[in-house]
PDB file of C-alpha atoms in Angstrom:
ATOM      1  CA  MET A  60       5.328  10.651  20.055  1.00 77.00           C
ATOM      2  CA  ASP A  61       4.781   7.499  17.960  1.00 86.00           C
ATOM      3  CA  VAL A  62       7.597   5.719  19.773  1.00 89.00           C
ATOM      4  CA  ILE A  63       6.135   6.617  23.175  1.00 90.00           C
ATOM      5  CA  MET A  64       2.701   5.334  22.155  1.00 92.00           C
ATOM      6  CA  THR A  65       4.239   2.109  20.834  1.00 91.00           C
ATOM      7  CA  TRP A  66       6.016   1.524  24.154  1.00 92.00           C
ATOM      8  CA  VAL A  67       2.810   2.283  26.072  1.00 93.00           C
ATOM      9  CA  VAL A  68       0.786  -0.174  23.983  1.00 92.00           C
ATOM     10  CA  PHE A  69       3.466  -2.855  24.407  1.00 92.00           C
ATOM     11  CA  ILE A  70       3.578  -2.368  28.185  1.00 93.00           C
ATOM     12  CA  GLY A  71      -0.218  -2.472  28.338  1.00 92.00           C
ATOM     13  CA  LEU A  72      -0.392  -5.695  26.332  1.00 91.00           C
ATOM     14  CA  ALA A  73       2.387  -7.249  28.408  1.00 90.00           C
ATOM     15  CA  ALA A  74       0.509  -6.357  31.601  1.00 91.00           C
ATOM     16  CA  VAL A  75      -2.709  -7.923  30.277  1.00 88.00           C
ATOM     17  CA  ILE A  76      -0.865 -11.090  29.251  1.00 84.00           C
ATOM     18  CA  PHE A  77       0.927 -11.316  32.620  1.00 84.00           C
ATOM     19  CA  TYR A  78      -2.271 -10.712  34.580  1.00 85.00           C
ATOM     20  CA  SER A  79      -4.296 -13.210  32.565  1.00 80.00           C
ATOM     21  CA  SER A  80      -1.608 -15.892  32.831  1.00 73.00           C
ATOM     22  CA  ARG A  81      -1.446 -15.434  36.612  1.00 72.00           C
ATOM     23  CA  GLU A  82      -5.233 -15.618  36.873  1.00 68.00           C
ATOM     24  CA  GLU A  83      -5.371 -18.721  34.684  1.00 60.00           C
ATOM     25  CA  GLN A  84      -2.616 -20.363  36.680  1.00 56.00           C
ATOM     26  CA  SER A  85      -4.227 -19.755  40.058  1.00 48.00           C
ATOM     27  CA  ALA A  86      -7.695 -20.794  38.902  1.00 48.00           C
ATOM     28  CA  HIS A  87      -6.587 -24.046  37.265  1.00 52.00           C
ATOM     29  CA  ALA A  88      -3.515 -25.048  39.267  1.00 51.00           C
ATOM     30  CA  GLU A  89      -4.834 -28.568  39.882  1.00 51.00           C
ATOM     31  CA  ALA A  90      -5.296 -29.385  36.199  1.00 55.00           C
ATOM     32  CA  ALA A  91      -2.397 -31.513  34.959  1.00 55.00           C
ATOM     33  CA  HIS A  92      -3.991 -32.182  31.562  1.00 55.00           C
ATOM     34  CA  ARG A  93      -5.407 -30.073  28.777  1.00 57.00           C
ATOM     35  CA  ASP A  94      -7.477 -31.592  25.977  1.00 60.00           C
ATOM     36  CA  GLY A  95      -6.424 -35.104  26.987  1.00 61.00           C
ATOM     37  CA  LYS A  96      -2.691 -34.359  26.799  1.00 67.00           C
ATOM     38  CA  ALA A  97      -0.336 -34.047  29.758  1.00 70.00           C
ATOM     39  CA  LEU A  98       1.055 -30.558  30.307  1.00 66.00           C
ATOM     40  CA  PRO A  99       4.850 -30.068  30.195  1.00 67.00           C
ATOM     41  CA  SER A 100       6.715 -29.868  33.500  1.00 71.00           C
ATOM     42  CA  ASN A 101       8.575 -26.655  32.544  1.00 71.00           C
ATOM     43  CA  ARG A 102       6.715 -23.542  33.820  1.00 69.00           C
ATOM     44  CA  VAL A 103       7.216 -21.513  30.633  1.00 71.00           C
ATOM     45  CA  ALA A 104       6.238 -24.403  28.378  1.00 73.00           C
ATOM     46  CA  ARG A 105       3.209 -25.076  30.587  1.00 70.00           C
ATOM     47  CA  MET A 106       2.149 -21.425  30.306  1.00 71.00           C
ATOM     48  CA  PHE A 107       2.377 -21.503  26.500  1.00 72.00           C
ATOM     49  CA  ALA A 108       0.580 -24.875  26.371  1.00 71.00           C
ATOM     50  CA  THR A 109      -2.426 -23.400  28.178  1.00 70.00           C
ATOM     51  CA  TYR A 110      -2.722 -20.348  25.889  1.00 73.00           C
ATOM     52  CA  THR A 111      -5.982 -19.908  24.021  1.00 75.00           C
ATOM     53  CA  ALA A 112      -6.368 -18.252  20.618  1.00 79.00           C
ATOM     54  CA  LEU A 113      -6.970 -14.871  22.267  1.00 80.00           C
ATOM     55  CA  ASP A 114      -3.828 -15.257  24.394  1.00 80.00           C
ATOM     56  CA  TRP A 115      -1.772 -16.096  21.320  1.00 83.00           C
ATOM     57  CA  GLY A 116      -3.206 -13.087  19.480  1.00 86.00           C
ATOM     58  CA  LEU A 117      -2.279 -10.792  22.360  1.00 87.00           C
ATOM     59  CA  PHE A 118       1.192 -12.341  22.588  1.00 88.00           C
ATOM     60  CA  ILE A 119       1.873 -11.910  18.864  1.00 90.00           C
ATOM     61  CA  ALA A 120       0.561  -8.325  18.960  1.00 91.00           C
ATOM     62  CA  ALA A 121       2.778  -7.563  21.965  1.00 92.00           C
ATOM     63  CA  MET A 122       5.828  -8.943  20.158  1.00 93.00           C
ATOM     64  CA  GLY A 123       4.976  -6.836  17.107  1.00 93.00           C
ATOM     65  CA  PHE A 124       4.701  -3.703  19.217  1.00 93.00           C
ATOM     66  CA  LEU A 125       7.947  -4.569  21.037  1.00 93.00           C
ATOM     67  CA  ILE A 126       9.842  -4.927  17.758  1.00 94.00           C
ATOM     68  CA  SER A 127       8.300  -1.708  16.454  1.00 93.00           C
ATOM     69  CA  ALA A 128       9.174   0.144  19.658  1.00 92.00           C
ATOM     70  CA  ILE A 129      12.777  -1.053  19.606  1.00 93.00           C
ATOM     71  CA  LEU A 130      13.219  -0.140  15.941  1.00 93.00           C
ATOM     72  CA  GLY A 131      11.552   3.252  16.475  1.00 91.00           C
ATOM     73  CA  THR A 132      13.741   3.989  19.485  1.00 93.00           C
ATOM     74  CA  ALA A 133      16.872   3.018  17.569  1.00 93.00           C
ATOM     75  CA  ARG A 134      15.824   5.276  14.672  1.00 92.00           C
ATOM     76  CA  VAL A 135      15.249   8.224  17.031  1.00 90.00           C
ATOM     77  CA  LEU A 136      18.549   7.712  18.876  1.00 91.00           C
ATOM     78  CA  LEU A 137      20.641   7.305  15.747  1.00 88.00           C
TER      79      LEU A 137
END
């Protein structure tokens, strides 16, 4: 049950991060600068460059839950 809940929390956090990054991108597509610095041309780098503290917190929490879910699944299967 713990492994299922960990996967559910990870998927929920990933969905929130994906949704918020799409909303941010569509709302501020014309902005080529952030805090006086030019944004990178790579899409992934640009997405990470526009993250706020809350976005980074959600991203780090999602990665923690992903690692926990993978380790929990491996423990259950082995």
